[in-house]
Coordinates of C-alpha atoms in Angstrom, one line a residue:
Chain Y
M849 CA 9.5 31.1 21.2
V850 CA 11.4 29.3 18.5
E851 CA 9.4 27.3 16.0
Q852 CA 10.5 23.9 15.2
L853 CA 10.8 23.6 11.4
T854 CA 9.7 20.0 10.7
L855 CA 10.0 18.6 7.2
G856 CA 6.2 18.9 6.7
R857 CA 6.2 22.5 7.8
R858 CA 9.0 23.4 5.4
L859 CA 7.2 21.7 2.5
F860 CA 4.1 23.6 3.4
V861 CA 5.9 26.9 3.5
S862 CA 7.5 26.4 0.1
A863 CA 4.2 25.2 -1.4
N864 CA 2.5 28.2 0.1
Y865 CA 5.0 30.7 -1.4
F866 CA 4.6 28.9 -4.7
V867 CA 0.8 29.0 -4.7
L868 CA 0.7 32.7 -3.7
A869 CA 3.3 33.7 -6.2
L870 CA 1.3 31.8 -8.9
L871 CA -1.9 33.6 -8.0
S872 CA -0.3 37.0 -8.2
I873 CA 1.3 36.1 -11.5
L874 CA -2.1 35.2 -12.8
C875 CA -3.3 38.6 -11.8
L876 CA -0.5 40.3 -13.7
V877 CA 0.4 38.2 -16.7
P878 CA -2.7 39.1 -18.9
L879 CA -1.8 42.8 -18.4
I880 CA 1.8 42.2 -19.3
H881 CA 0.8 40.2 -22.4
V882 CA -1.4 43.0 -23.7
L883 CA 1.4 45.5 -23.0
A884 CA 3.8 43.3 -25.0
V885 CA 1.3 43.1 -27.8
S886 CA 0.9 46.9 -27.9
F887 CA 4.7 47.4 -28.4
S888 CA 5.0 44.6 -31.0
S889 CA 4.9 45.0 -34.7
S890 CA 1.7 44.3 -36.6
G891 CA 3.1 41.1 -38.2
A892 CA 4.4 39.6 -35.0
A893 CA 1.1 40.1 -33.2
T894 CA -0.9 38.6 -36.1
A895 CA 1.4 35.6 -36.3
G896 CA 0.9 35.0 -32.5
L897 CA 4.6 35.3 -31.7
V898 CA 4.1 37.7 -28.8
K899 CA 4.1 36.2 -25.3
L900 CA 5.3 38.4 -22.5
W901 CA 7.9 40.5 -24.3
P902 CA 7.5 42.7 -27.3
V903 CA 8.5 41.2 -30.6
E904 CA 10.0 43.7 -33.2
F905 CA 9.6 46.6 -30.7
T906 CA 7.7 49.6 -32.1
T907 CA 5.7 52.4 -30.7
S908 CA 3.7 52.9 -33.9
S909 CA 0.5 51.7 -32.2
Y910 CA 0.8 54.4 -29.7
E911 CA 1.6 57.0 -32.4
F912 CA -1.5 55.9 -34.2
V913 CA -3.8 56.0 -31.1
L914 CA -2.5 59.3 -30.0
A915 CA -3.1 60.8 -33.4
K916 CA -6.8 59.9 -33.2
P917 CA -8.9 63.0 -32.3
A918 CA -11.7 60.9 -30.8
F919 CA -9.3 59.2 -28.4
L920 CA -7.9 62.5 -27.2
T921 CA -11.3 64.2 -26.8
S922 CA -12.5 61.3 -24.7
I923 CA -9.5 61.6 -22.4
G924 CA -10.4 65.3 -22.1
V925 CA -13.9 64.5 -21.1
T926 CA -12.7 61.9 -18.6
L927 CA -10.3 64.4 -17.0
Q928 CA -13.0 67.0 -16.7
R929 CA -15.3 64.3 -15.2
V930 CA -12.8 63.2 -12.6
A931 CA -12.1 66.7 -11.5
L932 CA -15.7 67.8 -11.3
G933 CA -17.1 64.6 -10.1
L934 CA -14.4 64.0 -7.5
T935 CA -14.8 67.5 -6.0
I936 CA -18.6 67.1 -5.7
N937 CA -18.3 63.5 -4.3
M938 CA -15.8 64.5 -1.7
V939 CA -17.5 67.7 -0.5
L940 CA -20.9 66.0 -0.3
T941 CA -19.5 62.9 1.4
I942 CA -17.9 65.0 4.1
L943 CA -20.9 67.2 4.5
V944 CA -23.3 64.3 4.8
A945 CA -21.1 62.1 7.0
Y946 CA -20.5 64.6 9.7
P947 CA -24.1 65.2 10.8
L948 CA -24.8 61.5 10.5
S949 CA -21.9 60.7 12.8
K950 CA -23.6 62.6 15.6
E951 CA -25.4 60.6 18.3
V952 CA -29.2 60.7 18.2
R953 CA -29.4 62.5 21.6
K954 CA -27.3 65.4 20.1
F955 CA -29.0 65.4 16.7
K956 CA -32.4 63.9 16.9
F957 CA -33.2 64.0 13.2
R958 CA -30.2 61.7 12.6
S959 CA -32.2 58.5 12.2
I960 CA -34.5 60.0 9.6
Y961 CA -31.6 61.3 7.5
V962 CA -29.8 58.0 7.8
W963 CA -32.8 56.0 6.5
F964 CA -33.2 58.6 3.8
F965 CA -29.7 57.8 2.5
V966 CA -29.5 54.1 3.2
I967 CA -32.8 53.3 1.4
T968 CA -31.1 54.4 -1.8
M969 CA -28.5 51.7 -1.2
L970 CA -31.2 49.0 -0.8
F971 CA -33.7 50.1 -3.4
Q972 CA -33.2 51.7 -6.8
G973 CA -35.7 52.9 -9.4
G974 CA -34.0 50.9 -12.1
L975 CA -32.4 51.7 -15.4
I976 CA -35.3 53.2 -17.4
P977 CA -36.6 55.5 -14.7
L978 CA -33.1 56.8 -14.1
Y979 CA -32.7 57.4 -17.8
M980 CA -36.0 59.3 -17.8
T981 CA -35.1 61.4 -14.7
V982 CA -31.8 62.4 -16.3
N983 CA -33.7 63.3 -19.4
Y984 CA -36.4 65.3 -17.6
T985 CA -33.8 67.3 -15.6
G986 CA -32.3 68.5 -18.9
I987 CA -28.8 67.4 -18.3
M988 CA -28.7 64.8 -21.1
D989 CA -25.6 65.0 -23.3
T990 CA -23.8 67.2 -20.8
I991 CA -21.0 66.5 -18.3
W992 CA -23.6 66.9 -15.5
A993 CA -25.3 63.7 -16.5
L994 CA -22.1 61.9 -15.5
V995 CA -21.6 63.5 -12.1
L996 CA -25.0 64.5 -10.6
P997 CA -26.8 61.1 -10.5
G998 CA -24.0 59.7 -8.3
A999 CA -23.2 62.9 -6.5
V1000 CA -23.6 61.3 -3.0
P1001 CA -21.7 58.0 -2.8
V1002 CA -23.6 56.5 0.2
F1003 CA -21.2 53.6 0.7
N1004 CA -18.4 56.1 1.1
V1005 CA -20.5 58.1 3.5
V1006 CA -21.0 55.1 5.7
L1007 CA -17.2 54.4 5.7
L1008 CA -16.4 58.0 6.6
L1009 CA -19.1 58.4 9.3
N1010 CA -17.8 55.2 11.0
F1011 CA -14.4 56.7 10.9
F1012 CA -15.6 60.0 12.4
R1013 CA -17.3 58.1 15.2
G1014 CA -14.1 56.4 16.1
L1015 CA -12.4 59.7 16.8
P1016 CA -12.2 60.7 20.5
K1017 CA -15.3 62.6 21.5
E1018 CA -13.2 64.9 23.8
L1019 CA -11.7 66.6 20.8
E1020 CA -15.1 67.8 19.6
E1021 CA -16.1 68.9 23.1
A1022 CA -12.9 70.8 23.6
A1023 CA -13.5 72.6 20.3
F1024 CA -17.0 73.6 21.4
I1025 CA -15.7 74.9 24.7
D1026 CA -13.3 77.0 22.8
G1027 CA -16.3 78.4 20.9
A1028 CA -16.1 76.6 17.6
G1029 CA -19.3 75.8 15.7
H1030 CA -20.0 72.7 13.7
W1031 CA -18.4 74.1 10.5
T1032 CA -15.1 74.9 12.2
T1033 CA -15.1 71.6 14.1
L1034 CA -15.7 69.7 10.9
W1035 CA -13.1 71.4 8.7
R1036 CA -10.4 72.2 11.3
I1037 CA -10.6 69.1 13.4
M1038 CA -12.5 66.1 11.9
V1039 CA -11.2 66.4 8.3
P1040 CA -7.5 66.8 9.2
L1041 CA -7.7 63.8 11.5
S1042 CA -9.4 61.7 8.9
A1043 CA -6.6 61.7 6.4
P1044 CA -6.4 57.9 5.9
A1045 CA -10.1 57.5 5.6
L1046 CA -10.3 60.5 3.2
A1047 CA -7.5 59.2 1.1
T1048 CA -9.3 55.8 0.8
I1049 CA -12.5 57.4 -0.3
T1050 CA -10.8 59.8 -2.7
L1051 CA -9.2 56.8 -4.3
F1052 CA -12.5 55.0 -4.6
A1053 CA -14.3 58.0 -6.0
A1054 CA -11.6 58.8 -8.5
V1055 CA -11.2 55.3 -9.7
G1056 CA -15.0 55.1 -9.9
H1057 CA -15.2 58.1 -12.2
W1058 CA -12.2 57.0 -14.3
N1059 CA -13.7 53.6 -14.8
A1060 CA -17.3 54.5 -15.4
W1061 CA -18.5 53.8 -18.9
F1062 CA -22.2 52.9 -18.9
D1063 CA -23.6 56.3 -18.1
G1064 CA -21.4 57.8 -20.8
L1065 CA -22.8 55.3 -23.3
I1066 CA -26.5 56.0 -22.5
F1067 CA -26.5 59.6 -21.4
M1068 CA -24.3 61.1 -24.1
D1069 CA -25.9 61.4 -27.5
S1070 CA -22.8 62.5 -29.4
P1071 CA -19.7 60.3 -29.3
D1072 CA -17.6 63.5 -29.0
H1073 CA -18.9 63.7 -25.4
Y1074 CA -17.9 60.1 -24.5
P1075 CA -15.5 59.7 -21.6
L1076 CA -12.5 57.4 -22.3
Q1077 CA -14.0 54.2 -21.0
S1078 CA -17.2 54.6 -23.0
Y1079 CA -15.2 55.3 -26.1
L1080 CA -13.1 52.2 -25.4
Q1081 CA -16.2 50.2 -24.9
T1082 CA -17.4 51.1 -28.4
V1083 CA -14.0 50.7 -30.1
V1084 CA -12.3 47.8 -28.2
I1085 CA -15.3 45.7 -27.1
N1086 CA -18.0 46.5 -29.7
R1087 CA -15.7 47.1 -32.6
D1088 CA -17.8 49.9 -33.7
L1089 CA -16.1 51.1 -36.9
S1090 CA -18.3 54.1 -37.4
L1091 CA -15.9 55.9 -35.0
V1092 CA -12.9 55.1 -37.2
S1093 CA -12.3 57.6 -39.9
S1094 CA -11.0 56.9 -43.4
T1095 CA -7.5 58.1 -42.6
D1096 CA -7.6 55.7 -39.7
M1097 CA -8.4 52.9 -42.0
K1098 CA -5.3 53.6 -44.0
S1099 CA -2.9 53.6 -41.1
L1100 CA -4.8 50.6 -39.7
A1101 CA -3.1 48.6 -42.4
E1102 CA 0.3 49.3 -40.8
V1103 CA -0.7 49.2 -37.2
N1104 CA -3.1 46.2 -37.0
D1105 CA -6.4 46.2 -35.1
R1106 CA -5.0 44.0 -32.3
T1107 CA -1.9 46.1 -31.4
A1108 CA -4.0 49.3 -31.6
K1109 CA -6.6 47.8 -29.2
A1110 CA -3.8 46.7 -26.9
A1111 CA -2.3 50.2 -26.8
Q1112 CA -5.7 51.7 -26.0
I1113 CA -6.4 49.1 -23.3
F1114 CA -3.1 49.8 -21.7
M1115 CA -3.6 53.6 -21.8
G1116 CA -7.0 53.2 -20.2
A1117 CA -5.4 51.3 -17.3
L1118 CA -2.3 53.5 -17.1
P1119 CA -3.4 56.2 -14.6
I1120 CA -4.6 53.5 -12.2
L1121 CA -1.4 51.6 -12.5
L1122 CA 0.5 54.8 -11.7
V1123 CA -1.6 56.1 -8.8
Y1124 CA -2.5 52.8 -7.1
P1125 CA 0.8 51.8 -5.5
F1126 CA 1.1 55.1 -3.7
L1127 CA -2.4 55.1 -2.3
Q1128 CA -2.5 51.4 -1.5
R1129 CA -1.0 51.8 2.0
F1130 CA -3.8 54.2 2.9
F1131 CA -6.7 52.2 1.7
M1132 CA -5.8 49.1 3.8
K1133 CA -5.9 51.3 6.9
G1134 CA -8.9 53.3 5.8
I1135 CA -11.2 50.4 5.0
V1136 CA -10.3 48.4 8.0
L1137 CA -10.8 51.3 10.4
G1138 CA -14.0 52.2 8.6
S1139 CA -15.5 48.7 8.6
V1140 CA -14.5 47.1 11.8
K1141 CA -16.5 48.4 14.8
E1142 CA -15.9 47.9 18.5
Chain B
M660 CA -23.5 68.6 30.6
L661 CA -23.3 72.4 30.3
Q662 CA -25.9 73.8 28.0
K663 CA -23.2 76.0 26.5
L664 CA -21.5 72.9 25.0
K665 CA -24.5 72.3 22.8
S666 CA -24.0 73.9 19.5
P667 CA -27.2 74.7 17.6
N668 CA -28.4 72.0 15.2
W669 CA -29.4 74.1 12.2
P670 CA -25.8 74.0 10.7
L671 CA -26.2 70.2 10.6
H672 CA -29.4 70.5 8.5
L673 CA -27.7 73.0 6.3
M674 CA -24.7 70.6 5.7
L675 CA -27.2 67.9 4.7
L676 CA -29.2 70.1 2.4
P677 CA -27.3 69.8 -0.9
G678 CA -26.9 66.0 -0.5
V679 CA -30.5 65.6 0.3
I680 CA -31.7 67.6 -2.7
L681 CA -29.5 65.7 -5.2
V682 CA -30.5 62.3 -3.7
L683 CA -34.1 63.3 -3.8
I684 CA -33.9 64.1 -7.5
Y685 CA -31.6 61.4 -8.8
S686 CA -32.5 58.5 -6.4
Y687 CA -36.0 59.1 -5.3
G688 CA -37.0 60.7 -8.7
P689 CA -36.4 57.3 -10.5
M690 CA -38.5 55.6 -7.8
L691 CA -41.4 57.7 -8.8
G692 CA -40.7 56.8 -12.4
I693 CA -41.5 53.2 -11.6
V694 CA -45.2 54.0 -12.3
I695 CA -44.5 53.5 -16.0
A696 CA -44.2 49.7 -15.3
F697 CA -48.0 49.9 -15.0
Q698 CA -48.5 52.1 -18.1
K699 CA -48.5 51.8 -21.8
F700 CA -45.8 54.4 -21.9
M701 CA -45.5 56.5 -24.9
P702 CA -42.5 58.9 -24.9
A703 CA -44.3 61.1 -27.4
R704 CA -47.0 61.9 -24.9
G705 CA -44.3 63.3 -22.7
G706 CA -45.6 63.5 -19.1
L707 CA -45.4 60.6 -16.7
F708 CA -49.1 60.5 -15.9
D709 CA -50.4 61.1 -19.4
S710 CA -49.8 57.6 -20.6
P711 CA -52.7 55.1 -20.3
W712 CA -52.7 52.8 -17.3
I713 CA -52.7 49.1 -18.2
G714 CA -52.3 47.5 -14.8
L715 CA -50.2 44.3 -14.8
D716 CA -50.1 43.9 -18.6
N717 CA -46.4 44.6 -18.9
F718 CA -45.7 41.9 -16.3
R719 CA -48.0 39.4 -18.1
Y720 CA -46.3 40.2 -21.4
V721 CA -42.9 39.4 -19.9
L722 CA -44.1 36.2 -18.3
D723 CA -45.4 35.0 -21.7
M724 CA -42.1 35.6 -23.4
P725 CA -40.3 32.4 -24.0
D726 CA -37.0 33.9 -22.9
S727 CA -38.0 35.1 -19.5
M728 CA -37.5 31.9 -17.5
R729 CA -34.2 31.3 -19.2
I730 CA -33.0 34.7 -18.3
L731 CA -34.0 34.3 -14.6
K732 CA -32.3 30.9 -14.5
N733 CA -29.1 32.3 -16.1
T734 CA -29.1 35.2 -13.6
V735 CA -29.5 33.0 -10.5
I736 CA -27.1 30.3 -11.7
I737 CA -24.3 32.8 -12.5
A738 CA -24.9 34.8 -9.4
V739 CA -25.0 31.8 -7.0
F740 CA -21.8 30.3 -8.4
K741 CA -20.0 33.7 -8.2
I742 CA -21.2 34.0 -4.6
I743 CA -20.0 30.6 -3.6
V744 CA -16.6 30.5 -5.4
G745 CA -16.0 34.2 -4.6
F746 CA -16.7 33.5 -1.0
V747 CA -14.4 30.4 -0.5
V748 CA -11.3 31.6 -2.5
P749 CA -10.6 34.8 -0.5
I750 CA -10.9 32.9 2.8
I751 CA -8.3 30.3 1.6
V752 CA -6.0 33.0 0.2
S753 CA -6.2 35.1 3.4
L754 CA -5.3 31.9 5.5
L755 CA -2.3 31.3 3.1
L756 CA -1.2 34.9 3.3
N757 CA -1.4 34.7 7.1
E758 CA 1.2 31.9 7.1
V759 CA 3.7 34.1 5.3
R760 CA 6.3 35.5 7.7
K761 CA 8.3 37.6 5.3
E762 CA 6.6 41.0 5.4
F763 CA 7.8 42.3 2.0
F764 CA 6.6 39.1 0.3
K765 CA 3.2 39.4 1.9
R766 CA 2.9 43.1 0.9
G767 CA 4.1 42.4 -2.6
I768 CA 1.5 39.6 -3.1
Q769 CA -1.2 41.8 -1.7
T770 CA -0.4 44.7 -4.0
L771 CA -0.6 42.4 -7.1
I772 CA -3.8 40.6 -6.2
Y773 CA -5.7 43.7 -5.3
L774 CA -4.9 45.3 -8.7
P775 CA -7.6 43.8 -11.0
H776 CA -10.3 45.1 -8.6
F777 CA -9.3 48.7 -9.6
L778 CA -9.5 48.1 -13.4
S779 CA -12.8 48.5 -15.2
W780 CA -14.6 45.7 -17.0
I781 CA -13.9 47.6 -20.2
I782 CA -10.1 47.2 -19.7
L783 CA -10.4 43.6 -18.3
G784 CA -13.0 42.7 -21.0
G785 CA -10.6 44.0 -23.7
I786 CA -7.8 42.0 -22.2
L787 CA -9.9 38.8 -21.8
I788 CA -11.3 39.0 -25.4
D789 CA -7.7 39.1 -26.6
V790 CA -6.3 36.5 -24.3
L791 CA -9.2 34.0 -24.7
S792 CA -9.6 34.4 -28.5
P793 CA -9.7 31.1 -30.3
S794 CA -7.4 32.2 -33.1
S795 CA -4.8 34.4 -31.6
G796 CA -5.3 34.2 -27.8
I797 CA -2.4 33.2 -25.6
V798 CA -4.6 30.8 -23.6
N799 CA -5.5 28.7 -26.6
Q800 CA -1.9 28.8 -27.8
F801 CA -0.9 27.4 -24.4
L802 CA -3.5 24.7 -24.5
S803 CA -2.5 23.7 -28.0
L804 CA 0.9 22.8 -26.6
F805 CA -0.9 19.9 -24.9
G806 CA -2.8 19.0 -28.0
F807 CA -6.1 20.6 -27.2
E808 CA -8.3 22.0 -30.0
P809 CA -8.9 25.8 -29.7
I810 CA -11.8 26.6 -27.4
Y811 CA -14.0 29.6 -28.1
F812 CA -14.4 30.5 -24.5
L813 CA -16.6 33.6 -25.0
G814 CA -18.7 32.2 -27.8
D815 CA -19.5 28.7 -26.6
N816 CA -22.6 28.2 -24.3
S817 CA -21.0 25.4 -22.3
W818 CA -17.9 27.6 -21.5
F819 CA -19.4 31.0 -21.1
R820 CA -20.8 30.6 -17.5
P821 CA -17.6 29.0 -16.1
V822 CA -15.6 31.8 -17.8
L823 CA -17.8 34.4 -16.2
V824 CA -17.4 32.9 -12.7
I825 CA -13.7 32.4 -13.0
T826 CA -12.9 35.8 -14.4
D827 CA -15.1 37.5 -11.8
V828 CA -13.3 35.7 -9.0
W829 CA -10.0 36.5 -10.7
K830 CA -10.9 40.2 -10.5
E831 CA -12.2 40.3 -7.0
F832 CA -10.6 37.6 -4.8
G833 CA -7.6 39.7 -3.9
F834 CA -9.6 42.7 -2.8
N835 CA -12.1 40.5 -0.8
T836 CA -9.2 39.0 1.2
I837 CA -8.9 42.4 3.0
V838 CA -11.8 41.8 5.4
Y839 CA -10.5 38.4 6.4
L840 CA -7.0 39.6 6.9
A841 CA -8.4 42.3 9.1
A842 CA -10.3 39.7 11.1
L843 CA -7.1 37.7 11.4
T844 CA -5.1 40.5 12.9
G845 CA -7.9 40.9 15.5
I846 CA -7.3 37.4 17.0
N847 CA -5.7 37.5 20.4
P848 CA -2.0 36.3 20.1
A849 CA -2.2 34.8 23.6
L850 CA -4.5 32.1 22.2
Y851 CA -1.8 30.9 19.8
E852 CA 0.8 30.9 22.6
A853 CA -1.5 28.8 24.8
A854 CA -2.0 26.4 21.9
I855 CA 1.7 26.1 21.3
V856 CA 2.3 25.3 25.0
D857 CA -0.4 22.6 24.7
G858 CA 1.6 21.2 21.7
A859 CA -0.6 22.3 18.8
G860 CA 1.1 22.5 15.4
R861 CA 0.3 25.1 12.8
W862 CA -2.4 23.0 11.3
K863 CA -4.1 22.4 14.7
Q864 CA -3.8 26.2 15.4
T865 CA -5.4 27.1 12.2
L866 CA -8.2 24.6 12.8
H867 CA -8.9 25.5 16.4
I868 CA -8.0 29.1 16.7
T869 CA -7.8 30.9 13.4
L870 CA -10.9 29.5 11.8
P871 CA -13.1 30.0 14.9
G872 CA -11.7 33.5 15.2
M873 CA -12.8 34.2 11.6
M874 CA -16.2 32.7 12.1
P875 CA -18.1 35.9 12.9
I876 CA -16.8 37.7 9.8
I877 CA -17.4 34.5 7.7
V878 CA -21.0 34.3 8.8
L879 CA -21.4 38.0 8.2
T880 CA -20.1 38.0 4.6
M881 CA -22.0 34.9 3.8
T882 CA -25.3 36.4 5.0
L883 CA -24.7 39.7 3.3
A884 CA -23.8 37.9 0.0
M885 CA -27.4 36.6 -0.1
G886 CA -28.6 40.0 -1.2
N887 CA -26.7 39.6 -4.5
V888 CA -28.7 36.6 -5.8
L889 CA -30.1 38.5 -8.7
N890 CA -26.9 40.5 -9.4
A891 CA -25.0 38.4 -11.9
G892 CA -22.8 41.4 -12.9
F893 CA -24.0 43.7 -15.6
D894 CA -20.6 45.3 -16.4
Q895 CA -18.9 42.0 -16.9
V896 CA -21.6 40.2 -18.9
F897 CA -22.4 43.2 -21.1
N898 CA -18.7 43.5 -22.1
L899 CA -18.0 39.8 -22.7
Y900 CA -21.2 38.4 -24.2
S901 CA -22.5 38.2 -27.8
P902 CA -25.7 36.9 -29.4
Q903 CA -24.1 33.4 -29.6
V904 CA -24.1 33.0 -25.8
Y905 CA -27.5 34.7 -25.0
E906 CA -28.7 31.2 -24.2
S907 CA -26.4 30.7 -21.3
G908 CA -25.3 34.3 -20.5
D909 CA -28.2 36.7 -20.9
I910 CA -29.1 38.1 -17.5
I911 CA -31.9 40.3 -16.2
D912 CA -29.8 43.5 -16.3
T913 CA -28.6 43.0 -19.9
F914 CA -32.1 42.0 -20.9
V915 CA -33.5 45.2 -19.4
Y916 CA -30.9 47.2 -21.3
R917 CA -31.8 45.6 -24.6
I918 CA -35.6 45.8 -24.4
G919 CA -35.5 49.2 -22.7
L920 CA -32.9 51.3 -24.3
V921 CA -32.4 49.4 -27.6
D922 CA -36.0 48.4 -28.4
A923 CA -37.5 51.4 -26.5
Q924 CA -40.1 49.3 -24.7
Y925 CA -39.9 51.5 -21.6
G926 CA -42.9 50.1 -19.8
V927 CA -41.9 46.5 -20.2
A928 CA -38.2 47.1 -19.3
T929 CA -39.3 49.0 -16.2
A930 CA -41.6 46.2 -15.1
V931 CA -38.7 43.7 -15.4
G932 CA -36.4 46.2 -13.5
L933 CA -39.1 46.6 -10.8
F934 CA -39.4 42.8 -10.4
K935 CA -35.7 42.6 -9.9
S936 CA -35.6 45.5 -7.5
I937 CA -38.3 44.1 -5.3
V938 CA -36.8 40.6 -5.1
S939 CA -33.3 42.1 -4.5
F940 CA -34.7 44.4 -1.8
T941 CA -36.4 41.5 -0.1
F942 CA -33.2 39.5 -0.1
I943 CA -31.1 42.4 1.1
S944 CA -33.5 43.2 3.9
V945 CA -33.6 39.6 5.0
S946 CA -29.8 39.3 4.8
Y947 CA -29.3 42.5 6.8
Y948 CA -31.8 41.3 9.4
L949 CA -30.0 37.9 9.7
A950 CA -26.6 39.6 9.9
Y951 CA -27.9 41.8 12.7
R952 CA -29.4 38.7 14.5
F953 CA -26.5 36.4 14.2
A954 CA -23.4 38.6 13.8
N955 CA -24.7 41.7 15.5
Y956 CA -23.9 43.7 12.3
R957 CA -25.3 47.1 11.6
I958 CA -24.7 49.2 8.6
F959 CA -24.2 52.4 10.6

């Protein structure tokens, strides 16, 4: 069928394109502005000359930031956290989602386990009791305090178990006829077939660990153990100058507080900006398949 | 079917074991810790059950504080506005996106509007502090072109709440369009063809087919959103507020942080946290029940 393009329709289409383009620009412009500030000279940034393009281009803010030991250690902590936390999250998500994807008549304890996990989504002990639990279990000020309390991401488990349930039952039955047990079926059949869902969940878990800041702030006693986002919280948001050493103070004169912050903000966002476009096509599919049920 | 097809169940229990143990410690453990809401908790005494019991004194103490009503009010106002605006905008954007016929344009827009969702409130907070600054921020520079005086968006009690709502929607509207777009693709194309035969234009089609087709998911997200009425967004508020705007922006979660971890009043902070958890739990349970009744939604 051929649509008749009336004048009103044409006006709507142009207005629609305009509004949507405007919205996406609004999402991007603040980031571009900060990027421009980070590459501008101290003087130009202070004078408010920088809009969306660097003025008096210089990389000195980045040189300054990258020479700061505290910044580099915090990146190290974050990388360690993402590697360890992501592994634990993914293994446990898969191991929990598979039994819970069974039907009750095949696995009669399923309902009990499901409630056991879902209750934690609905009800939490709260900040202080969590803090005390972490303290009592003796993992305060270690990397484990950042990965163990959130070891089982229940929301991701729900996404994955719904995905598992959508796979044809015949595959599983065929595997059992061929003599496979639950472990073989899970790793050799279910996991390979769930690539889109797993890619989605991996993205969520990795971004979650990269972005987490509050647990670092409260569970780490020594700022040397802060992950990047906790470090940025204290330096960029709170302007905590105790983390700035005296040599920093000297070079701050050349670099300027504002451009240095902009450089750190941008570097905190960089990995996500790099990874995200590639994983984007997976997560659309993964979320939709995981959330829409027949 | 054949008995042989049934694999034994013990491997399933074994798979669940590590997850169960960790959840037991780090999710159920803190639930036990709630008892300190009813204690005069003294960290020096150590054990959970060694502190003296004081019944509801911690709750009374909070109720007598002049700030507590203000904090509750702030929390509900901020959360409700976020729920309403954050609910309407994604529906509109998904309807607009649905009218786009050029696939690459649609995809490009989607990629850009999802992006802020993946950045932390630290990054976005840093950006907003810079962009909204009264002296050097680009927003105030822009406004000054039209002759406006500089506005201290993050330090002015009449501006702080609107800024919270707008920036929260800015971060999440793109990502929240995903569910509505998914619902739109599920609408039977034959309905549109029939409507065109009957002479319905795009507007009539949207009104009589698209919107009714989205209704179930709209009802669902609306009911589930109810559960968030005490979640005004700790990450965002904590990273944008300052003592100047406590009056309009201090919420339960930031308050618990300050009295608990900053002032070390563990018992009082836990009492406030428990109050919040119980109210939230009630709202979430009711909303899940309603979602089940009216939209046939189940979590699993």
